[in-house]
Structures are given as structure tokens and as C-alpha cells.
Coordinates of C-alpha atoms and ligand atoms in Angstrom, one line a residue:
X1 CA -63.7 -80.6 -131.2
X2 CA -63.4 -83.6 -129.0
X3 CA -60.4 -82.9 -127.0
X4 CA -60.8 -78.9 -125.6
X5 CA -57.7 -78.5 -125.0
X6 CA -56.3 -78.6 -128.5
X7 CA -58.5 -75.5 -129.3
X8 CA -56.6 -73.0 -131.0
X9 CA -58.1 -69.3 -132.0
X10 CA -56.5 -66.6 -133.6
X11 CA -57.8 -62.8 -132.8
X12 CA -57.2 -60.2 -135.8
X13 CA -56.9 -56.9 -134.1
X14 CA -55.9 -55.3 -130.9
X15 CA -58.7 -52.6 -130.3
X16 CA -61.1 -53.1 -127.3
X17 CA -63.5 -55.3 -129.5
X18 CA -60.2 -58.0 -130.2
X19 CA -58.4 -57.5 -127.1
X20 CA -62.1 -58.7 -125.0
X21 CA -62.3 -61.2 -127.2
X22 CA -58.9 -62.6 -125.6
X23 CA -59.6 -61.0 -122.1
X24 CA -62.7 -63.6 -122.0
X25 CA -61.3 -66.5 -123.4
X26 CA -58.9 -66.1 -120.2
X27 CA -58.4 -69.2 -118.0
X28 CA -60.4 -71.2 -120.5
X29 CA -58.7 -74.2 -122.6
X30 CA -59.2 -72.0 -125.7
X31 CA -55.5 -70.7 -126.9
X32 CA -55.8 -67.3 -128.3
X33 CA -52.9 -65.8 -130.2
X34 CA -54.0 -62.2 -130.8
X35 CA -52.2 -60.0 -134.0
X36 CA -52.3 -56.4 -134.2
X37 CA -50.9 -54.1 -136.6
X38 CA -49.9 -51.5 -134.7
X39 CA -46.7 -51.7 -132.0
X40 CA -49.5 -51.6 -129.5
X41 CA -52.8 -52.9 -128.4
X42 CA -55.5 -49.6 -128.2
X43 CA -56.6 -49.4 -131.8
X44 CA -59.2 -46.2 -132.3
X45 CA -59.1 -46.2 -128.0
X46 CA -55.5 -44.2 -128.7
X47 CA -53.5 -41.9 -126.2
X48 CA -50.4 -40.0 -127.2
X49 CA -48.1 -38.1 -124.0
X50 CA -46.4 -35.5 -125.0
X51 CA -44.3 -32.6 -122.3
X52 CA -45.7 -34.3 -119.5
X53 CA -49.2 -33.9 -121.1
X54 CA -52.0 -36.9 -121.8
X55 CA -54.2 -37.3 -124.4
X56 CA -56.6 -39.7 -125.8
X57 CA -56.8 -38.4 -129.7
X58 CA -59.4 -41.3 -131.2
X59 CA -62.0 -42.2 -128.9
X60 CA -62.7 -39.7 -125.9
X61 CA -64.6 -41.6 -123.4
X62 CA -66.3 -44.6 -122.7
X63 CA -69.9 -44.8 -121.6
X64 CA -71.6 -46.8 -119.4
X65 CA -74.6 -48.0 -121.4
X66 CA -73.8 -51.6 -121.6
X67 CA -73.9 -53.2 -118.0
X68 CA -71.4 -56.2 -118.4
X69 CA -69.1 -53.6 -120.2
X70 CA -69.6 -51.3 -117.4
X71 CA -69.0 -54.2 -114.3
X72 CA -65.8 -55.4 -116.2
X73 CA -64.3 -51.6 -116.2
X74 CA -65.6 -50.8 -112.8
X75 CA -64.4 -54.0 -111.3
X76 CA -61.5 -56.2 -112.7
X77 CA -59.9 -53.4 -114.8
X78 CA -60.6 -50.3 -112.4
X79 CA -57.4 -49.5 -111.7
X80 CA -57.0 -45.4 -112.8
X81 CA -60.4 -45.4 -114.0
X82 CA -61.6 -41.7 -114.1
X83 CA -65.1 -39.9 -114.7
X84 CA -65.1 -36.5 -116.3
X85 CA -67.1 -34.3 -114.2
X86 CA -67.7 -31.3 -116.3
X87 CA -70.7 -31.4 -118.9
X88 CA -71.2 -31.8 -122.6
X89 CA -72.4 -28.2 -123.8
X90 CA -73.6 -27.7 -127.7
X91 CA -73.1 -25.9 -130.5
X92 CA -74.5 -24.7 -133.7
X93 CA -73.4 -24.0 -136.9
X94 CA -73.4 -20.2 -136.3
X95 CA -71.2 -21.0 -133.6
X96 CA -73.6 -20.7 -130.6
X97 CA -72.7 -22.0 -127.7
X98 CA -75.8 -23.4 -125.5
X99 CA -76.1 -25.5 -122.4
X100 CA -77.3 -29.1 -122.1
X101 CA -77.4 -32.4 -123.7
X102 CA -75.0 -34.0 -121.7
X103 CA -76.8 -37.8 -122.1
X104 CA -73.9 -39.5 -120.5
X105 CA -74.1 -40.8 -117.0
X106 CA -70.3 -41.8 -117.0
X107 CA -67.5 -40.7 -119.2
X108 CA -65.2 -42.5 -118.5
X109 CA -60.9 -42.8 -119.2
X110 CA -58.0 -43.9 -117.4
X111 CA -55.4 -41.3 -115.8
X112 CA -52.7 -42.9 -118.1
X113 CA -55.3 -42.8 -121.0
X114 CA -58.2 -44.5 -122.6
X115 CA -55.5 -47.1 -124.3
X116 CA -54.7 -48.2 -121.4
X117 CA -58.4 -50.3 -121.5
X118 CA -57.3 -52.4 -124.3
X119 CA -53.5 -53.0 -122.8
X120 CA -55.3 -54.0 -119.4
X121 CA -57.7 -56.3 -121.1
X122 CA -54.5 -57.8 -122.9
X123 CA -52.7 -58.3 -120.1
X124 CA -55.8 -59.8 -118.4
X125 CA -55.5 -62.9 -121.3
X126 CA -53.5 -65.5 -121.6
X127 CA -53.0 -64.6 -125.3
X128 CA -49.9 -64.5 -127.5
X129 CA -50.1 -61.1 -128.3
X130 CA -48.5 -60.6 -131.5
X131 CA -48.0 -56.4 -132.4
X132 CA -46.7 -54.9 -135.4
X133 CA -48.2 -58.4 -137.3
X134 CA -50.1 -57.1 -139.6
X135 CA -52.6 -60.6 -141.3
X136 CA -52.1 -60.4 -145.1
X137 CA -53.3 -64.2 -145.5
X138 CA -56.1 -66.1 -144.1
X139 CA -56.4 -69.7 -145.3
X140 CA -59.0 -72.4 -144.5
X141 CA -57.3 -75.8 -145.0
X142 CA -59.1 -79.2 -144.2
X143 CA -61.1 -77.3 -141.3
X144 CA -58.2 -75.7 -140.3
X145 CA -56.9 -71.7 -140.3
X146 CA -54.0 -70.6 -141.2
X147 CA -52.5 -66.8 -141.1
X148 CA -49.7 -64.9 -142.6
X149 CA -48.4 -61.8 -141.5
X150 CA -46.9 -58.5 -143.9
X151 CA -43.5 -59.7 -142.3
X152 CA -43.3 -62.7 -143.9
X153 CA -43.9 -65.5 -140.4
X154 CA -47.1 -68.0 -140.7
X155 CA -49.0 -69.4 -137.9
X156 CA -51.3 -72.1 -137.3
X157 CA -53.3 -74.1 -137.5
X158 CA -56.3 -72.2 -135.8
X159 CA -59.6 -73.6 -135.6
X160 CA -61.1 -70.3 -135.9
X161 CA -60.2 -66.8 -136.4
X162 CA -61.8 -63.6 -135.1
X163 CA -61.6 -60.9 -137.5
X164 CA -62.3 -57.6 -135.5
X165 CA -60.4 -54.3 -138.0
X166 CA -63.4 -52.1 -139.5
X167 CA -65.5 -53.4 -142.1
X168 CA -64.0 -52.6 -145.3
X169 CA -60.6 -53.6 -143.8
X170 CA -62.1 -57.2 -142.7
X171 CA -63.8 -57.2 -146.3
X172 CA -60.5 -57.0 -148.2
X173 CA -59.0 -60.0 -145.8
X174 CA -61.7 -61.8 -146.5
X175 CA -61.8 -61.2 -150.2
X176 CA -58.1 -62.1 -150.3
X177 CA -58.4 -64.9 -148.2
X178 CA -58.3 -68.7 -149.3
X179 CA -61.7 -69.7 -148.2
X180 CA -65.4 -70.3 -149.9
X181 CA -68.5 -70.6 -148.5
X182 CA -71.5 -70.0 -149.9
X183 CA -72.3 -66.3 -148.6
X184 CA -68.3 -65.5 -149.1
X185 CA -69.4 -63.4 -151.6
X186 CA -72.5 -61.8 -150.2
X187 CA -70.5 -60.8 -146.9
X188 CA -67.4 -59.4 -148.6
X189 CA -70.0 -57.6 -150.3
X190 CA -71.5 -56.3 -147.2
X191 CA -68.6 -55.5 -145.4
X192 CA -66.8 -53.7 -148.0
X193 CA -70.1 -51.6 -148.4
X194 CA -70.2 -50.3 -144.5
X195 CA -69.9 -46.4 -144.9
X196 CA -67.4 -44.5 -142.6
X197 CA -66.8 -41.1 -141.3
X198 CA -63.4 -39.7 -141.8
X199 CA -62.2 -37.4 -139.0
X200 CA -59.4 -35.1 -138.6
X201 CA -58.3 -35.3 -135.0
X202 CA -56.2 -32.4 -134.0
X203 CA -54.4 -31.7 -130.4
X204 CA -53.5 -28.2 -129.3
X205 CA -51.7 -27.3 -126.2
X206 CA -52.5 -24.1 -124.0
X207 CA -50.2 -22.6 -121.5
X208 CA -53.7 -21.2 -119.9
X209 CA -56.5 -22.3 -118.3
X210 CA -59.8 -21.9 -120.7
X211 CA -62.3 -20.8 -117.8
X212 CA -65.7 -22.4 -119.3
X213 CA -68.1 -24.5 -117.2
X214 CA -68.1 -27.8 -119.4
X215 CA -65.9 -30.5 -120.6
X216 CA -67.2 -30.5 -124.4
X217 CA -68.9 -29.2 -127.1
X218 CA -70.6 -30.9 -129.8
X219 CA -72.1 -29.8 -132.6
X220 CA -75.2 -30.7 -133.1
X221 CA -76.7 -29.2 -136.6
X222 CA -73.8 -30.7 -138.3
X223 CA -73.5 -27.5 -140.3
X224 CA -70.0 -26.6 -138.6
X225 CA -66.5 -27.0 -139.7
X226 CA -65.7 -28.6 -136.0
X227 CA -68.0 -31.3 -135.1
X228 CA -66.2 -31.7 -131.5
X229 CA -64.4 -29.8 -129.5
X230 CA -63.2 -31.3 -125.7
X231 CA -60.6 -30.3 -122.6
X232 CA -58.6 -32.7 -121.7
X233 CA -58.1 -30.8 -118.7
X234 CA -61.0 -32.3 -117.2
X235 CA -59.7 -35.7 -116.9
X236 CA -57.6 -35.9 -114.0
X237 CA -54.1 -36.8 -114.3
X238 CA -53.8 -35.4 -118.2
X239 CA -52.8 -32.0 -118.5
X240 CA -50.4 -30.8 -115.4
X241 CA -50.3 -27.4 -116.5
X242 CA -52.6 -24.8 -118.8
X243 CA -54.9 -26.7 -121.5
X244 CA -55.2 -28.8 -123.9
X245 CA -57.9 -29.1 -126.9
X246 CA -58.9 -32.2 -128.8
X247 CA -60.6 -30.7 -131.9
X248 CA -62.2 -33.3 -133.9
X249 CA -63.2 -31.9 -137.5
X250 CA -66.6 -32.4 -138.9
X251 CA -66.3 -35.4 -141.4
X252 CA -67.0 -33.6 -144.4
X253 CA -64.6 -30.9 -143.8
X254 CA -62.6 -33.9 -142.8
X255 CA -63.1 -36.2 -146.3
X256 CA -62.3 -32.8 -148.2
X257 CA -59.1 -32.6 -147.0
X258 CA -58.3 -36.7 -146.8
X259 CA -54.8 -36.1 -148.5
X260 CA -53.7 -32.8 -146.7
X261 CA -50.6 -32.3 -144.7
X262 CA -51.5 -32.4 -141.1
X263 CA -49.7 -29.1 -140.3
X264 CA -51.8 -27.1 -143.3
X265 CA -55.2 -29.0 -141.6
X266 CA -54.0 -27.6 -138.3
X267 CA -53.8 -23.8 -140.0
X268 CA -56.6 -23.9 -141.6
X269 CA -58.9 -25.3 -138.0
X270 CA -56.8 -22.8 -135.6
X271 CA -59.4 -19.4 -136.7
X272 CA -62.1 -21.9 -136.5
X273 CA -61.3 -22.5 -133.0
X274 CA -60.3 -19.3 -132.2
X275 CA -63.5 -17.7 -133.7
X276 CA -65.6 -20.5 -131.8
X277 CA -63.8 -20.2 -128.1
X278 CA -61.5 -18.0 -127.6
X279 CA -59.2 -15.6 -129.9
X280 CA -56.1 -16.9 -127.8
X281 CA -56.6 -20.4 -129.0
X282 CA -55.2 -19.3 -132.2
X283 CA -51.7 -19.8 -131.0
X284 CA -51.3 -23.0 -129.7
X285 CA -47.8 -24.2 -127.5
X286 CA -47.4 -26.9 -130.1
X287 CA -50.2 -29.2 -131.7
X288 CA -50.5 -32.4 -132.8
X289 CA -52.7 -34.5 -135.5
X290 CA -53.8 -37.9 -136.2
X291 CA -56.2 -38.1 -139.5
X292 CA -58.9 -41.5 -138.7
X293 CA -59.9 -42.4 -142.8
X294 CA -62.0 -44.7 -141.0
X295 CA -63.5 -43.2 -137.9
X296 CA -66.9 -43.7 -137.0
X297 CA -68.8 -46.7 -139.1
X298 CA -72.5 -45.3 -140.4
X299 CA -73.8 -48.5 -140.7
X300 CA -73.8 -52.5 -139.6
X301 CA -73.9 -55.5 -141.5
X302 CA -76.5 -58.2 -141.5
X303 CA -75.9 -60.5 -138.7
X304 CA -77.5 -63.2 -140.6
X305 CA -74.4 -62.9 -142.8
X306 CA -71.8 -63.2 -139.9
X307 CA -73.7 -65.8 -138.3
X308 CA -74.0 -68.4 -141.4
X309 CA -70.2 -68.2 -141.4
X310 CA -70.0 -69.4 -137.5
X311 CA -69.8 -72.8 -138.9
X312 CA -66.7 -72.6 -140.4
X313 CA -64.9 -71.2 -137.6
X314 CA -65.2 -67.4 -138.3
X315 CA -66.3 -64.8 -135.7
X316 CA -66.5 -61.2 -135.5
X317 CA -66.2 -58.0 -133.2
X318 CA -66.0 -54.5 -133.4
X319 CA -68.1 -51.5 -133.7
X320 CA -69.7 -52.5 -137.1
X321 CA -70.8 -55.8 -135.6
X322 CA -73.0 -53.6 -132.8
X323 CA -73.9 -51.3 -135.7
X324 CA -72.8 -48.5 -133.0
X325 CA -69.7 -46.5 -133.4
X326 CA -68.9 -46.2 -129.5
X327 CA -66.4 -48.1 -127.7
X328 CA -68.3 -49.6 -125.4
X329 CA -70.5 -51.4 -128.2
X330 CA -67.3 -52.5 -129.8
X331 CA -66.3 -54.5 -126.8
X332 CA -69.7 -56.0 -125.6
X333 CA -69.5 -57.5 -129.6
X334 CA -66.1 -58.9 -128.4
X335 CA -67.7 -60.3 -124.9
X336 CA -70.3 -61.8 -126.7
X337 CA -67.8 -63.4 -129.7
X338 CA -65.5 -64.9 -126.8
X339 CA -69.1 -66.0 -125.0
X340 CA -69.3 -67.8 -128.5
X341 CA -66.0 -69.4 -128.9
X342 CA -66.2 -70.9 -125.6
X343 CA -69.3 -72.2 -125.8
X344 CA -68.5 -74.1 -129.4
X345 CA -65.3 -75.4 -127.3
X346 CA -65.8 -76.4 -124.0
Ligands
LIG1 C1 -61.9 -39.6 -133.6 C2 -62.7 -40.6 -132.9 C3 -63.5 -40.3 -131.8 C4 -64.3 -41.2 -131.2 N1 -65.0 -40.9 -130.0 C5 -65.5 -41.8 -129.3 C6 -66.1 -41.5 -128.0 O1 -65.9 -40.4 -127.5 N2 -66.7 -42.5 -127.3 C7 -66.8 -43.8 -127.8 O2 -67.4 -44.7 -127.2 N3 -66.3 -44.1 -129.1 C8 -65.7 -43.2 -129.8 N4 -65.1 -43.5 -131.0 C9 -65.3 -44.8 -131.5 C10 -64.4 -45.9 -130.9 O3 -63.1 -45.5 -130.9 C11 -64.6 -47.2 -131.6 O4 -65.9 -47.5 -131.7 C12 -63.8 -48.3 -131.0 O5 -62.6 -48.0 -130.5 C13 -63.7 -49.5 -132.0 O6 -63.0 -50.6 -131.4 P1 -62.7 -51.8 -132.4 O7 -62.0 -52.8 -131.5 O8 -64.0 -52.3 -133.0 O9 -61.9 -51.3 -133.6 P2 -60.4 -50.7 -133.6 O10 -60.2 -49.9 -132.4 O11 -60.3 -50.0 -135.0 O12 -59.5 -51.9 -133.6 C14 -59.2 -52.7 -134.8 C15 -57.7 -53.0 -134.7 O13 -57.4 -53.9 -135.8 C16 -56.1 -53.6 -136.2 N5 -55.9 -54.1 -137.6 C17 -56.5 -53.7 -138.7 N6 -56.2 -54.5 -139.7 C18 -55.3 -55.4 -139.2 C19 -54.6 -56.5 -139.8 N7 -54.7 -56.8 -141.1 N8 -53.8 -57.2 -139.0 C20 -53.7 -56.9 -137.7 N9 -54.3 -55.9 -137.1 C21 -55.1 -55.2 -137.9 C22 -56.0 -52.0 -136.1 O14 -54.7 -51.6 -136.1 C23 -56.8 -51.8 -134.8 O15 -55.9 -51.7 -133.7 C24 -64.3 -42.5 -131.6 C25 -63.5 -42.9 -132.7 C26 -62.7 -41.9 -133.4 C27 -61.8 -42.3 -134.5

């Protein structure tokens, strides 16, 4: 591209992977127009509020393993930032309850909510931000990209498009999409092949205080129903009052019950709690649910694959790409991917 300024890019997604895509294309000559699905920016980084209560029901924390992640949350999007104090206990399948393994130096949120990382990095861009566009179309026209949303608007041209939703997701666009290159077919192949965890996410409220030492337990055999169990609580600025539990089912429990209602999942997982913590946890104030069909991605995809396809303009970002299923991998891949895109046009 000759003349920078013409460079146009548009960003499929609004999770923490898309949304630092846009966040460092900032001040740059790169436009970035960014589409999410959803009404809001957040993605699997999600945070409900309900009676006064806080609570982030995808992702829990972020971690600081990756440095520039870590300087960009510490610095430029601080603002509420919160550590959890408390530990990360264990558990096994018999239900045993032992100290230890907390591996993470930070855990860190936001008072208002872990979304609140992707809304910040939004608002930190100078993107469009397109929500409740869902992309249906992708098409690659005489170098240029052009994209259609469920709703029925098209926009364009780009001269490249990040695709950042979870693999299988970016496999069907791609499949559907009016564009060849040689390793189309390989990489639609690949993505659509990326096994995922499915995870029942349940939220119950507590008028009481659950006096236990720690912020979490996992399970760590993977032989139990629950595969995590946390206090939101212990992030300050969440819960004003009593408790409140996010209960994330173990994903084959989870998968076996992918069509349920969320009411009968939260029957069935209430004596599991209660049998694990707590008899009282069996009755709940109120509780909520969010089922994640595609929660926690097993697996990458060859980055020789997503490389070879640099060339036409395409880019990706997201957990899958770091072949980690944290948040803080998701949006170092998005760092790097806008790294890239400013590099090919400045
Ligand atoms: C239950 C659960 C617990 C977790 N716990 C943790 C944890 O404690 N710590 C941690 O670090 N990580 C955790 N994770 C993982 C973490 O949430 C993810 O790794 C991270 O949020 C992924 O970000 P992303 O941007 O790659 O993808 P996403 O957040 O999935 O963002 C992709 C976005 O694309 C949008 N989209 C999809 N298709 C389209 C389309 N066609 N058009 C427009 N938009 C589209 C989606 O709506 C979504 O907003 C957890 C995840 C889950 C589900």
C-alpha cells in the first residue's frame, strides 16, 4: 500500500483478543472498524450485575504471565484494576478439600468486572465499533475485503480482516467466505478441527458469608462433577452483601447436559455444591446460568497455516492462535496481530 493513510482493516470480534487488536492500531493511519456479535464488547471476559451484586461468569481472572499484557493492564487501562487476595485451594474427586496450588502471582479483575478490560481497550481505539453485527459474508475482491453482516448492511472495502471468534466459528466464515488460496482448504480444515470444552457456568447468590480461607477451588483429578468452584466475594467491589458462587461444571458433566434447561442444570449442581462446601449452599437467594458450548479451546492450529494466508490480508487472534485458553494469551495474540498490521502498513 503506497499511500498509509488509505489503510482500511476490519476486526471480527469484540473479546480481549479483537478489541487489542483495535486498542494497538490506535493513533496509527490504519482505520479499524471492529464488528461484534453481541450488544457489547467482553466476549468470554463477561460480567453480569444483578441486586447490586457483580459477577464475572466466563473468564474469572486474568493472570499476569505475559509482561506487555501485564504493563498495558497495570498502566494505561488500570483504572479499577483489582487483585484477589485469597488463594486457589484444591479438590479431588472424593470431594477433598486440600491447601495449595495457587500458581498465580496476580488474579486479576476490575471492581465493575473483568468486561470492563475489553470495553476499556475499545474505547482506547479509534475503531468504529460495530455491536450486535454479527459477519455472515467475507469476500476478497481484486485485493480487496468486503463484509456482510446477519442484518443485512455491507461494508468495505478492507484491505484485511482480522478474524478473532473461536476456531470452529472462524472456520465456518472462512468456509463460507468468497475467497481461495491455496491452503483455504487445509486451514478451514484445521480450524474447524480445534476441540473445545463445553462449560456450564452457574451463579448462586448467598445472603451469608462462607467463612473459608481461600478464593477458589479447583479440581484437580478431573474426576468431579464441579471442575471450579470461586467467591466472588473476594474481589472487592462485587458482592455488597453475603456471597456469591461462580460454579463452573466439569466439561463432561457439562457436554452431557449441552441441551438442558439452565434451571434443571442448576438443580441438579445445587447437592453437588452443597455436599462439597456447605449444606446451606443448597438454597441459593436466586441463581443465575450461562452455558459456554465453546469454552476453553484444547488445542491450536498450525501457525504455518495462518501465516501463509498473511499475504492476502488475513490475520488472526484469540486464544486458539496462543494455543492457550487464558485471557491473557488471547490478547498478547491480538498485540502481536495489530504489531503485524502496522508493520505491513506504515
Ligand atoms: C467459563 C470460562 C472460564 C474461564 N476462566 C478463565 C480464567 O479464569 N482465566 C483466564 O485467563 N481465562 C479464562 N477463560 C478463557 C478466556 O475467557 C478466553 O481465553 C478469552 O476470553 C478469549 O478471548 P478471545 O478474544 O480470544 O475470544 P472471545 O472472548 O470468544 O471473543 C470472540 C468474540 O467474537 C464474537 N463473534 C463470534 N462470531 C462472530 C461473528 N460472526 N461476527 C461478529 N462477532 C463474532 C463473539 O461474540 C465474541 O465476543 C475462561 C473461559 C470460560 C468460558
Amino acid at each position: 500500500m503506497d499511500n498509509a493513510s488509505d489503510a482500511a482493516i476490519a476486526v471480527v470480534g469484540g473479546g480481549v483478543s479483537g478489541t487489542g487488536v483495535a486498542a494497538t492500531l490506535r493513533d496509527t493511519a490504519v482505520e479499524v472498524t471492529l464488528f461484534e456479535r453481541a450488544g457489547r464488547v467482553g466476549g468470554r471476559t463477561a460480567t453480569r450485575t444483578r441486586n447490586g451484586a457483580v459477577y464475572d461468569y466466563g473468564a474469572n481472572y486474568v493472570k499476569n504471565d505475559d509482561e506487555r499484557v501485564a504493563d498495558l493492564l497495570t498502566s494505561e487501562v488500570s483504572e479499577g484494576l483489582v487483585d484477589i487476595d485469597e488463594p486457589v485451594w484444591t479438590f479431588d474427586a472424593d470431594g477433598e478439600i486440600s491447601e495449595g496450588r495457587d500458581a498465580d502471582d496476580a488474579k486479576w479483575t476490575f471492581e465493575s468486572g473483568i468486561e470492563t478490560l475489553a470495553g476499556r481497550l475499545a474505547d482506547r481505539s479509534d475503531a468504529a465499533v460495530e455491536t450486535g453485527a454479527e459477519v455472515v459474508g467475507l469476500a476478497r475482491e481484486t485485493d480487496e475485503w468486503h463484509v456482510a453482516t446477519a442484518d443485512g448492511r455491507e461494508f468495505g472495502p478492507f484491505d484485511g480482516v482480522v478474524l478473532t471468534p473461536p476456531a470452529p466459528q472462524t472456520g465456518d466464515l472462512l468456509a463460507a467466505a468468497d475467497w481461495d488460496h491455496e491452503q483455504s482448504g487445509a486451514l478451514v480444515e484445521a480450524l474447524r478441527d480445534v476441540p473445545y470444552r463445553t462449560i456450564w457456568s452457574l451463579a448462586l447468590s448467598y445472603t451469608f458469608d462462607l467463612d473459608v480461607p481461600y478464593y477458589a477451588l479447583v479440581n484437580t483429578d478431573g474426576d468431579h462433577e464441579i471442575g471450579w468452584l470461586s467467591r466472588e466475594a473476594c474481589k472487592p467491589g462485587h458482592v455488597p452483601d453475603g456471597d456469591l458462587l461462580i460454579v463452573q461444571m466439569a466439561p463432561d458433566w457439562s457436554a452431557e447436559r449441552y441441551d438442558a434447561d439452565g434451571e434443571a442444570v442448576i438443580e441438579e449442581a445445587l447437592p453437588l455444591v452443597a455436599d462439597l462446601l456447605d449444606d446451606r449452599l443448597a438454597d441459593p437467594e436466586w441463581a443465575d446460568h450461562q452455558r459456554w458450548g465453546l469454552a476453553l479451546p484444547d488445542d491450536g492450529v498450525d501457525t504455518d497455516l495462518l501465516d501463509a494466508v498473511a499475504e492476502d490480508g488475513l490475520w488472526f487472534a484469540g486464544d486458539w492462535v496462543a494455543g492457550e485458553a487464558r485471557a491473557h494469551a488471547a490478547l498478547g495474540t491480538g498485540l502481536a496481530a495489530g504489531d503485524r498490521i502496522r508493520e505491513r502498513f506504515e
